[in-house]
CSV table of C-alpha atoms in Angstrom, one decimal:
chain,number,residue,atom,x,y,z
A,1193,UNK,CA,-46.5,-50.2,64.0
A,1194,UNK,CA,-46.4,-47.3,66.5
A,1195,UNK,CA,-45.8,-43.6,65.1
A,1196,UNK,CA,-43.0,-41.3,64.6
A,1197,UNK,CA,-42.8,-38.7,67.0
A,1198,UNK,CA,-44.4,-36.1,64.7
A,1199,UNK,CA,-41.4,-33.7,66.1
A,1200,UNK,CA,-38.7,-36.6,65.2
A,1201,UNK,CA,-40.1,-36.9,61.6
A,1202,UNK,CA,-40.2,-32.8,60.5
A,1203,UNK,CA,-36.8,-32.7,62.6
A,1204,UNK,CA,-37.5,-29.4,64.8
A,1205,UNK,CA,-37.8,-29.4,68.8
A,1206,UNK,CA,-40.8,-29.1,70.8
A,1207,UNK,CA,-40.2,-25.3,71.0
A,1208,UNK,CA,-39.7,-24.5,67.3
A,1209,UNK,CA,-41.7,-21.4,66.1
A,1210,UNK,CA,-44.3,-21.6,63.4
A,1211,UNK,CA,-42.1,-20.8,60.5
A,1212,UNK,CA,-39.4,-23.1,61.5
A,1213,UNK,CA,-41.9,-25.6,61.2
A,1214,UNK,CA,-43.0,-24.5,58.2
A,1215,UNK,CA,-39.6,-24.6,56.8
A,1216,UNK,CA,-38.9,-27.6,58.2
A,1217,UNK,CA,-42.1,-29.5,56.0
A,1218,UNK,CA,-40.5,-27.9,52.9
A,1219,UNK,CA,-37.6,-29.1,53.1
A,1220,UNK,CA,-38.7,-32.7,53.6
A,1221,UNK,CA,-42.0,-32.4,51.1
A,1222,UNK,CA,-39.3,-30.8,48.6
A,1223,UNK,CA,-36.8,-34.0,49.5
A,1224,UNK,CA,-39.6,-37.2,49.3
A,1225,UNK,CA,-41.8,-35.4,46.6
A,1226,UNK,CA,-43.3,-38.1,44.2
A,1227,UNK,CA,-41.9,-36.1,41.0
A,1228,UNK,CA,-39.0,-36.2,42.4
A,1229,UNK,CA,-38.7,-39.9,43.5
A,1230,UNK,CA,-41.3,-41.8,41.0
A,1231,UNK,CA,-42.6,-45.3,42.0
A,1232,UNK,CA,-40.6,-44.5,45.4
A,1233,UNK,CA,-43.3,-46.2,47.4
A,1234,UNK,CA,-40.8,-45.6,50.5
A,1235,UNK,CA,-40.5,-41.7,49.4
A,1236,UNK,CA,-44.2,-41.4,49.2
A,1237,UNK,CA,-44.9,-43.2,53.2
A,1238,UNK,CA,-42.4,-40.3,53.7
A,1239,UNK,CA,-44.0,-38.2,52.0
A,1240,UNK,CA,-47.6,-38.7,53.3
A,1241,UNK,CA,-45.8,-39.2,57.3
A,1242,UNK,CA,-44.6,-35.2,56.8
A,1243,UNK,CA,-47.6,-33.9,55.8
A,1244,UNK,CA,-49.3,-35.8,58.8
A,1245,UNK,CA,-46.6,-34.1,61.2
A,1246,UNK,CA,-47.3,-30.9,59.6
A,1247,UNK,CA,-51.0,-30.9,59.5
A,1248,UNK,CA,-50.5,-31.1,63.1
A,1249,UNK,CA,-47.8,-28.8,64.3
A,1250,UNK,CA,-49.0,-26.2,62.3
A,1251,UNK,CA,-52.5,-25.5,63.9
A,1252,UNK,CA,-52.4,-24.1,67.3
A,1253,UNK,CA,-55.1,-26.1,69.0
A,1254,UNK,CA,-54.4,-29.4,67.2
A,1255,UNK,CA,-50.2,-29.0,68.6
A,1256,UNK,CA,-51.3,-28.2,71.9
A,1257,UNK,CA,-53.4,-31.3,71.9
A,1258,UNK,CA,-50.3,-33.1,70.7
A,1259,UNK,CA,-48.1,-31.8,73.2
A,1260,UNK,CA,-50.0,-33.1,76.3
A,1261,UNK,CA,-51.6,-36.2,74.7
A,1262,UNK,CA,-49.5,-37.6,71.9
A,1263,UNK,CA,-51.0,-39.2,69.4
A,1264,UNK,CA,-53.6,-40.7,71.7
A,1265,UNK,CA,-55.6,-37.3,71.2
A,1266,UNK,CA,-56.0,-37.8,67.6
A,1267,UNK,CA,-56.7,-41.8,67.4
A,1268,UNK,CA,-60.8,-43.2,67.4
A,1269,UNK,CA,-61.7,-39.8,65.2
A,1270,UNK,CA,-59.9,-37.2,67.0
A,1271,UNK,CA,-58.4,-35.7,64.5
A,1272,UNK,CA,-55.0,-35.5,62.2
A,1273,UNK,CA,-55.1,-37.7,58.9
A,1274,UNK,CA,-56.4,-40.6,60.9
A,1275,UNK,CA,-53.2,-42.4,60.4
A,1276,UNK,CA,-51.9,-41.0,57.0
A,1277,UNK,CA,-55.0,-42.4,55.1
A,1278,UNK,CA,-55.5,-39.0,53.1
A,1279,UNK,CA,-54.6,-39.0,49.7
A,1280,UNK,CA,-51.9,-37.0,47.6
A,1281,UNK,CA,-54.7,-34.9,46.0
A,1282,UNK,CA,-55.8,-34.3,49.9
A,1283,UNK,CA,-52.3,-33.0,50.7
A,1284,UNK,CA,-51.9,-31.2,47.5
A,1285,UNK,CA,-54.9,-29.0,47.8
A,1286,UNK,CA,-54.2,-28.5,51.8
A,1287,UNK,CA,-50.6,-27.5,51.5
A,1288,UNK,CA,-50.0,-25.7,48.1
A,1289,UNK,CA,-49.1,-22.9,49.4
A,1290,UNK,CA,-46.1,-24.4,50.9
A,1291,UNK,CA,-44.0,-24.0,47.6
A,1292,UNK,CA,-45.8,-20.6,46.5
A,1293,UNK,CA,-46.6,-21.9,43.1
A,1294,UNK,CA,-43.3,-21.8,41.4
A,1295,UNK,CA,-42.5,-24.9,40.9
A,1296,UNK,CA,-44.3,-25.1,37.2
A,1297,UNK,CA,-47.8,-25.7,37.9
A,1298,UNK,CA,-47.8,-25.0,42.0
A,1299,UNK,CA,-47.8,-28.6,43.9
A,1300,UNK,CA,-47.6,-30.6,40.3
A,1301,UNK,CA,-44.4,-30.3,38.8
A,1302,UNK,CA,-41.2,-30.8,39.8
A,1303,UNK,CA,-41.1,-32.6,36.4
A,1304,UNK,CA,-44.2,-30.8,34.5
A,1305,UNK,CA,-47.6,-32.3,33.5
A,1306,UNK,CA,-49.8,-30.8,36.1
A,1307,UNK,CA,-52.3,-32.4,38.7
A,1308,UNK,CA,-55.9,-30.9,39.3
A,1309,UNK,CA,-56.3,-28.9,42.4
A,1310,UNK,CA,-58.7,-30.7,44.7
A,1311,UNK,CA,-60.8,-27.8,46.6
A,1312,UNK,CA,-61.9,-28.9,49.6
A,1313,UNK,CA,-65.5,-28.2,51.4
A,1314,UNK,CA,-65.9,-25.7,54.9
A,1315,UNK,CA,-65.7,-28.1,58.3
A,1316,UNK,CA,-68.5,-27.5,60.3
A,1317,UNK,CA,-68.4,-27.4,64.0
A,1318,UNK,CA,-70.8,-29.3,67.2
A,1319,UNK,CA,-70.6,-29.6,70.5
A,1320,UNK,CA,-71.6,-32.7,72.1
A,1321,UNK,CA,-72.3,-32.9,76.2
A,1322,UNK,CA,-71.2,-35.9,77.5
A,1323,UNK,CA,-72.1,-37.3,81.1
A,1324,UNK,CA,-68.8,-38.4,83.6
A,1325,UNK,CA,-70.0,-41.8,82.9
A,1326,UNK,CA,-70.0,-41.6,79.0
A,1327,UNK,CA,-66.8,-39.9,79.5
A,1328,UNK,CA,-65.5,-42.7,81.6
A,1329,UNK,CA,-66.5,-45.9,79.3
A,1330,UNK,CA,-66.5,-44.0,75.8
A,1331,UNK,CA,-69.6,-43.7,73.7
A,1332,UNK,CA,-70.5,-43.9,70.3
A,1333,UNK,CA,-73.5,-41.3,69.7
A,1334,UNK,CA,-74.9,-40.3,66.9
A,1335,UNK,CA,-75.8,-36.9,65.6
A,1336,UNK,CA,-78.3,-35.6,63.1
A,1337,UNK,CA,-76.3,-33.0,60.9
A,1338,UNK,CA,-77.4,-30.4,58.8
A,1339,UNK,CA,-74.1,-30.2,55.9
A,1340,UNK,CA,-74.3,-29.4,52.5
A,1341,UNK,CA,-74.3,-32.2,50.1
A,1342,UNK,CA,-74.3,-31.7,45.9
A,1343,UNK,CA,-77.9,-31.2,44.6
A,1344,UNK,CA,-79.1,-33.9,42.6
A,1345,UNK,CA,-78.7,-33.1,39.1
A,1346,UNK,CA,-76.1,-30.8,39.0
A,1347,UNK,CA,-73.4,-30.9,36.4
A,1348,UNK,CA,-70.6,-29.6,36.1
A,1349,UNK,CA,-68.2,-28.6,33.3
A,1350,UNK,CA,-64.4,-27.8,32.1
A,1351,UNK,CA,-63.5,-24.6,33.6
A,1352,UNK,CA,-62.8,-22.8,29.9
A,1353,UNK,CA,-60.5,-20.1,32.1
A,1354,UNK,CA,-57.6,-23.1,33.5
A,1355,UNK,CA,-58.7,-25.8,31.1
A,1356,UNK,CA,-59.4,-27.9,34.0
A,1357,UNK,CA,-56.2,-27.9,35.6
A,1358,UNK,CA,-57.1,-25.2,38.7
A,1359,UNK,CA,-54.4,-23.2,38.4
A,1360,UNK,CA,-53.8,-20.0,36.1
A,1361,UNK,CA,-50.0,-19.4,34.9
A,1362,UNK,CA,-48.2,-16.2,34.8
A,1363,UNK,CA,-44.9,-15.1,33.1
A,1364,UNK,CA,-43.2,-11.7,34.4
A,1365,UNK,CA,-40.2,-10.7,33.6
A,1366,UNK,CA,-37.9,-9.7,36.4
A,1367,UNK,CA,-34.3,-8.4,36.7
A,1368,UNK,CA,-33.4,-12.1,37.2
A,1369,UNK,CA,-35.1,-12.7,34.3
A,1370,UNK,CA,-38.4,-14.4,33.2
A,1371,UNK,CA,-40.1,-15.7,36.3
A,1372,UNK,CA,-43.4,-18.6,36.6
A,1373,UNK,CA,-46.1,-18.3,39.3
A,1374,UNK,CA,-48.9,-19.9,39.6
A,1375,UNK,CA,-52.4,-19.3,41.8
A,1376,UNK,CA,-55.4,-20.8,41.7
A,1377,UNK,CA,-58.3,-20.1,38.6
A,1378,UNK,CA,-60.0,-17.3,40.0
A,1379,UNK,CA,-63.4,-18.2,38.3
A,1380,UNK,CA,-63.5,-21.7,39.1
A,1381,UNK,CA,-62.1,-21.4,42.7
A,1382,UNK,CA,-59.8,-24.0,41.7
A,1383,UNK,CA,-61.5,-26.7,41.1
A,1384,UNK,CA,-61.2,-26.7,37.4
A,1385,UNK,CA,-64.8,-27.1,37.0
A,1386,UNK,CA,-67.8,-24.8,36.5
A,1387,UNK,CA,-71.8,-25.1,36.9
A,1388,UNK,CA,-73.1,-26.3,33.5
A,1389,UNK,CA,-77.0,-27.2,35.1
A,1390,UNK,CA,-78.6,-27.5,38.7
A,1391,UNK,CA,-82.0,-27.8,40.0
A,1392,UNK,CA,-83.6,-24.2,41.5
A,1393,UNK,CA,-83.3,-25.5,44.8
A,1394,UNK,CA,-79.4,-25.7,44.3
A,1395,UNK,CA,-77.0,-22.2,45.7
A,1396,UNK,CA,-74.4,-21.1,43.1
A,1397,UNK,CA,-72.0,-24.0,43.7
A,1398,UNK,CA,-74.7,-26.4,42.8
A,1399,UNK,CA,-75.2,-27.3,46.6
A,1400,UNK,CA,-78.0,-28.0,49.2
A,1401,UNK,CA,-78.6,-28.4,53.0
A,1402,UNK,CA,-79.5,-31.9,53.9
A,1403,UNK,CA,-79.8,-33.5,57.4
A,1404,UNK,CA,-78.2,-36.7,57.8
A,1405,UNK,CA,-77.4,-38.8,61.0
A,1406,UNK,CA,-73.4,-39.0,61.9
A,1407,UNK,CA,-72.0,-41.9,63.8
A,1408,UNK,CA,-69.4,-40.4,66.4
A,1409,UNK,CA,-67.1,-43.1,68.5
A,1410,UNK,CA,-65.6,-40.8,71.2
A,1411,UNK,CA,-62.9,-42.5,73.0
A,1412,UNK,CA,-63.0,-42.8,77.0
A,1413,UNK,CA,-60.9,-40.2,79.0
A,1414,UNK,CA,-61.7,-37.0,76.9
A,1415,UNK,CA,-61.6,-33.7,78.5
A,1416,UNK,CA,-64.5,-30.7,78.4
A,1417,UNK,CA,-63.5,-28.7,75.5
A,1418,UNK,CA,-61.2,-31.5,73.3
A,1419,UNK,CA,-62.0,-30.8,70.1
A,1420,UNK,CA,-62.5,-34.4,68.2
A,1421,UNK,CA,-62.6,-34.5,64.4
A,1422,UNK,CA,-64.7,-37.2,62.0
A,1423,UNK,CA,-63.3,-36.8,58.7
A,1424,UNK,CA,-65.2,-36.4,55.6
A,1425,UNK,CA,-68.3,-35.3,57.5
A,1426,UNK,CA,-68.0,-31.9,57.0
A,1427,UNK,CA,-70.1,-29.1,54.2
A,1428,UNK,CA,-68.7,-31.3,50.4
A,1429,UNK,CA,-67.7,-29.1,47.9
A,1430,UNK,CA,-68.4,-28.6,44.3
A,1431,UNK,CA,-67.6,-31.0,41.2
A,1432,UNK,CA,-65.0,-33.5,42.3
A,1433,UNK,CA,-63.9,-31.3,45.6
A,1434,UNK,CA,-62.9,-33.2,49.0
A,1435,UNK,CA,-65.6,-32.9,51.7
A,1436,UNK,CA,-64.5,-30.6,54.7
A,1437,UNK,CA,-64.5,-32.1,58.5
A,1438,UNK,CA,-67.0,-32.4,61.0
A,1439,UNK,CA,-65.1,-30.8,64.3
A,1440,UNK,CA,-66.7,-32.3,67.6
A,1441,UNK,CA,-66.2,-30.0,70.7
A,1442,UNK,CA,-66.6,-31.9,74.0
A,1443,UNK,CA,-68.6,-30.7,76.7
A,1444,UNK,CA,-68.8,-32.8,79.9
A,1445,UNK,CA,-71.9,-32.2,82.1
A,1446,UNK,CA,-71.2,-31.7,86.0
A,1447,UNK,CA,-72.2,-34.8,87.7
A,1448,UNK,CA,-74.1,-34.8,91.2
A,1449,UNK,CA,-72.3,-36.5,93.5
A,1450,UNK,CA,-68.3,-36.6,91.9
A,1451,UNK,CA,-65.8,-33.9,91.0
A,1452,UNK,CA,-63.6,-34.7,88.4
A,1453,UNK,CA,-59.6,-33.4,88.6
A,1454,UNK,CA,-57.8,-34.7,85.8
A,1455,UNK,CA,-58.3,-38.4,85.7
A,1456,UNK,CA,-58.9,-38.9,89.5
A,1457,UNK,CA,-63.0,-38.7,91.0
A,1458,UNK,CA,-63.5,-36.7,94.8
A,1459,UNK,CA,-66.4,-37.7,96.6
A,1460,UNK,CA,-67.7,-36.4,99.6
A,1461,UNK,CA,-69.1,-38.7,101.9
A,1462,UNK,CA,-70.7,-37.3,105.2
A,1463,UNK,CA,-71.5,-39.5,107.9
A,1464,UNK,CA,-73.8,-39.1,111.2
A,1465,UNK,CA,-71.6,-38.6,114.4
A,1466,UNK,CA,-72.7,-42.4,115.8
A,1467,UNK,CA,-71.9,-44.1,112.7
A,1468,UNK,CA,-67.9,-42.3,113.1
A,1469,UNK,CA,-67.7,-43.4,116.3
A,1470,UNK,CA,-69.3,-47.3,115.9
A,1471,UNK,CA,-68.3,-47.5,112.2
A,1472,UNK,CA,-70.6,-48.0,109.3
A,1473,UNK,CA,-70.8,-49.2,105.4
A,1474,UNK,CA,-71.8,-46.6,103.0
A,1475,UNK,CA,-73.1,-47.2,99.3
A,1476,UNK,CA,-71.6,-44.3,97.1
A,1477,UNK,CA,-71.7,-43.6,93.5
A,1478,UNK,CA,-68.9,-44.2,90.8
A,1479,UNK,CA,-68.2,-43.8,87.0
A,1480,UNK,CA,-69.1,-47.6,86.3
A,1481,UNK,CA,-72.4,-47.9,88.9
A,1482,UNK,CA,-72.6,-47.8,92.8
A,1483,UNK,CA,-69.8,-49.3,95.2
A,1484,UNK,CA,-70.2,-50.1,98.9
A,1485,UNK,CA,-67.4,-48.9,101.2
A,1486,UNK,CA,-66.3,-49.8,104.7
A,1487,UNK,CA,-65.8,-47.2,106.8
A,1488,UNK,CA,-63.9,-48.1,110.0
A,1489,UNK,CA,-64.7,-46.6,113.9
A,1490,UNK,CA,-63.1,-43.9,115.0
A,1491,UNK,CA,-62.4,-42.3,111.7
A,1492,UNK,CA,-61.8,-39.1,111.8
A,1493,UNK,CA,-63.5,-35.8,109.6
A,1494,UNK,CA,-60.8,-35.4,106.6
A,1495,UNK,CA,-59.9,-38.8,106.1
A,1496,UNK,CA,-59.5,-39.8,102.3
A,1497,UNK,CA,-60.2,-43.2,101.4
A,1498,UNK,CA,-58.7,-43.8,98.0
A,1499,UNK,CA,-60.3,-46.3,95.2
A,1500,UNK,CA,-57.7,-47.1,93.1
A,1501,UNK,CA,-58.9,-47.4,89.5
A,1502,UNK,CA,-62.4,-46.3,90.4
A,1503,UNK,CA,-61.6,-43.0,88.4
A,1504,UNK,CA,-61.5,-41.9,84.6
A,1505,UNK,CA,-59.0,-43.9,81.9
A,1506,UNK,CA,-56.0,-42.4,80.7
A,1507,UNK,CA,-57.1,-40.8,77.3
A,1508,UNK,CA,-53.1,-41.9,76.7
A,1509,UNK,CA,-54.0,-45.0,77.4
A,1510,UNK,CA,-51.8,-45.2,80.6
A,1511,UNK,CA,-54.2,-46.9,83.2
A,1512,UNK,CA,-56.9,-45.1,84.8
A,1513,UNK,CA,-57.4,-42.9,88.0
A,1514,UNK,CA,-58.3,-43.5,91.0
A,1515,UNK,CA,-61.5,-42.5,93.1
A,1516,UNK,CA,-60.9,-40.3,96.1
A,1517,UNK,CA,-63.7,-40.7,99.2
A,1518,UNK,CA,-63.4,-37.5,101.6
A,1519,UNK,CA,-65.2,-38.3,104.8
A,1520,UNK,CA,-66.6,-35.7,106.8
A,1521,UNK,CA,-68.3,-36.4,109.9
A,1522,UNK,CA,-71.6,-34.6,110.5
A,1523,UNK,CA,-72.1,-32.4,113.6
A,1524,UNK,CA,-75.3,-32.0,114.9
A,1525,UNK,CA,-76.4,-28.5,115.0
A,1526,UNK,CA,-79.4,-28.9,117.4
A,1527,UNK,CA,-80.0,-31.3,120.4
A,1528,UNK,CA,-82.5,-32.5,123.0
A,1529,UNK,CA,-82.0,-32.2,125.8
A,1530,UNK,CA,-81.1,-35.7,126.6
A,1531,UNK,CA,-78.7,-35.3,124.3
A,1532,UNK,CA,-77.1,-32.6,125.5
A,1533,UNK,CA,-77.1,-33.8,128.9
A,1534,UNK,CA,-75.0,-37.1,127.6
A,1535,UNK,CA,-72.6,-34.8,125.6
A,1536,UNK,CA,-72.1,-32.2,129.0
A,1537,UNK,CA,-71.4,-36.0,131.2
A,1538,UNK,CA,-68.6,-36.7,128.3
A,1539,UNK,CA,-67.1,-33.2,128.3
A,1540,UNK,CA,-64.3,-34.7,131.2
A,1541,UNK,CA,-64.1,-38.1,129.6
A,1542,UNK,CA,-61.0,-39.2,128.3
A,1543,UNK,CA,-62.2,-40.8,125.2
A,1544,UNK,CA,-63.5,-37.6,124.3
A,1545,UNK,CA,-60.3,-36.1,124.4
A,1546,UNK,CA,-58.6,-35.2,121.0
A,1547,UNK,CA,-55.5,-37.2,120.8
A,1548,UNK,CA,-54.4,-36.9,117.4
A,1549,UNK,CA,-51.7,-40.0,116.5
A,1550,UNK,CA,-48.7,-39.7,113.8
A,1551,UNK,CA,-51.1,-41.5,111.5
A,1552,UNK,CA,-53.8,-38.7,111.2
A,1553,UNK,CA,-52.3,-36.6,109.0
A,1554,UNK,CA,-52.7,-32.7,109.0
A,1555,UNK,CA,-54.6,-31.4,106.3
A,1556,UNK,CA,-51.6,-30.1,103.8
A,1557,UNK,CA,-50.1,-33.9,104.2
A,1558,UNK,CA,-53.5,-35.2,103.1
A,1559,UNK,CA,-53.6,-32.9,99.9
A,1560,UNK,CA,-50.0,-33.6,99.3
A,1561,UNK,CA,-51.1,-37.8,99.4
A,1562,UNK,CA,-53.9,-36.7,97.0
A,1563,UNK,CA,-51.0,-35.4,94.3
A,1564,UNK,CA,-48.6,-38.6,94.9
């Protein structure tokens, strides 16, 4: 089933500022809340499909990303909640401060009871280089990571401060009368636990550095400096925390021989002054291994010979560019004399006289074909 515009589903436009957004997530996290609508197993997709939307449109880089790839930009890893699979601890601990804590325990009560605050560990950031080729066909590579992981032996107890719960209650009374807040425990960070043993080679939090090897599937058609994201990968936190993200930030390596421009490939192809006069074939590179081209007599220096498909895939999924061959012809800078003698006989020779025809194309035509 294809998703919601992400837009559609908070019901703002494309232009809306951040607190309109903001608002807007309230309103419908307020509306489909699971106190509010219990067993609602419709109320909860709704739920879960708003918190997706807003996770999104509320970062900068991850709604720019949005905006010119859809949600393309965040399938195969790349980000957002992977297709709503976090959980409602997940969007609890991520978005409590939406409702400022007074709603009787923060994010658990609309009804009372109380649900543990779920902290969650710090992302940690890469940056992979990727060749045009890689980029092309997609990879899957994999990276040794150095994240912090829970020591083994560590325990952990009851935070004595919250009773467990994460969050720390306060009454004031106000000139509308007696008014509930709530904020996280401020000695157990809110994860309603505490350190009750670890081994020496443990930090405060009970936590150590340990390499392991992460498996990254990065989809064909990203761009140098996407920023791709491989959930759960990240530093984990304490006790029963959430694990932070691994953020993957693509670097594409300039290739010899082709220039990238969005999803189309320029190559420039020079050939000798004979072989643009007789004609010639020509081997040339691409993306997906080496191609050989005809190249007809006569042509002329500026012609583009275009390669449809022979570019980089749609990271939209929207086919795949094409591969743009610029011939220039090569003119000989020194010459026998022979040479020069045969070229001086052919200055008065017809053939040798320009005589441009409607299909050579000045040079701004040409670009504008490029664009079309």
């Amino acid at each position: 089933m294809a998703k919601r515009d992400y837009y559609e589903i908070l019901g703002v436009s494309k232009g809306a500022s951040a607190s309109e957004i903001k608002k807007a997530y309230r309103k419908k996290a307020i509306q489909y809340h699971p106190d509010k609508n219990p067993n609602d197993k419709d109320a909860e997709a709704n739920f879960k499909e708003a918190a997706e939307a807003y996770e999104v449109l509320s970062d900068g880089d991850k709604k720019a990303r949005y905006d010119q790839f859809g949600h393309q930009a965040f399938e195969n890893g790349g980000g957002g909640f992977g297709g709503g699979g976090m959980n409602m601890d997940d969007i609890f601990s991520q978005f409590g401060d939406i409702f400022g804590g007074g709603f009787g325990g923060g994010f658990s009560g609309f009804g009372g009871g109380g649900s543990q605050r779920r902290v969650k560990g710090s992302n940690l950031r890469i940056r992979v280089k990727l060749t045009l080729e890689e980029i092309a066909n997609g990879v899957e590579k994999k990276i040794k990571v150095k994240r912090k992981v829970q020591a083994s032996g560590t325990t952990y107890k009851t935070c004595s401060t919250c009773n467990g719960s994460g969050q720390v209650t306060r009454i004031a009374n106000t000139i509308l009368g007696r008014m509930q807040t709530s904020a996280p425990c401020n000695v157990c960070g809110g994860a309603g636990q505490t350190i009750d043993k670890k081994p020496a080679d443990a930090d405060a939090q009970g936590l150590k550095v340990a390499e392991e090897t992460v498996s990254i599937k990065i989809p064909a058609g990203v761009v140098d400096g996407m920023q791709l994201k491989v959930s759960s990968k990240g530093n984990e936190a304490p006790g029963n925390g959430v694990s932070g993200d691994l953020l993957v930030a693509i670097e594409e390596i300039e290739h010899d021989n082709l220039q990238r421009e969005g999803d189309n490939l320029h190559y420039d192809l020079y050939v000798s002054y004979p072989d643009a006069v007789l004609g010639t074939s020509k081997e040339i590179d691409t993306v997906t291994g080496k191609v050989r081209i005809k190249v007809e007599a006569g042509v002329q220096s500026g012609k583009i010979l275009r390669l449809r498909g022979k570019g980089i895939p749609s990271i939209n999924g929207y086919g795949r560019g094409d591969l743009l061959v610029h011939v220039n012809v090569w003119t000989p800078k020194t010459l026998s004399k022979q040479q020069k003698e045969f070229f001086e006989s052919m200055r008065s020779d017809e053939h040798f006289e320009p005589k441009p025809e409607s299909s050579d194309k000045s040079f701004f035509e040409k670009v504008k074909d490029m664009f079309s």
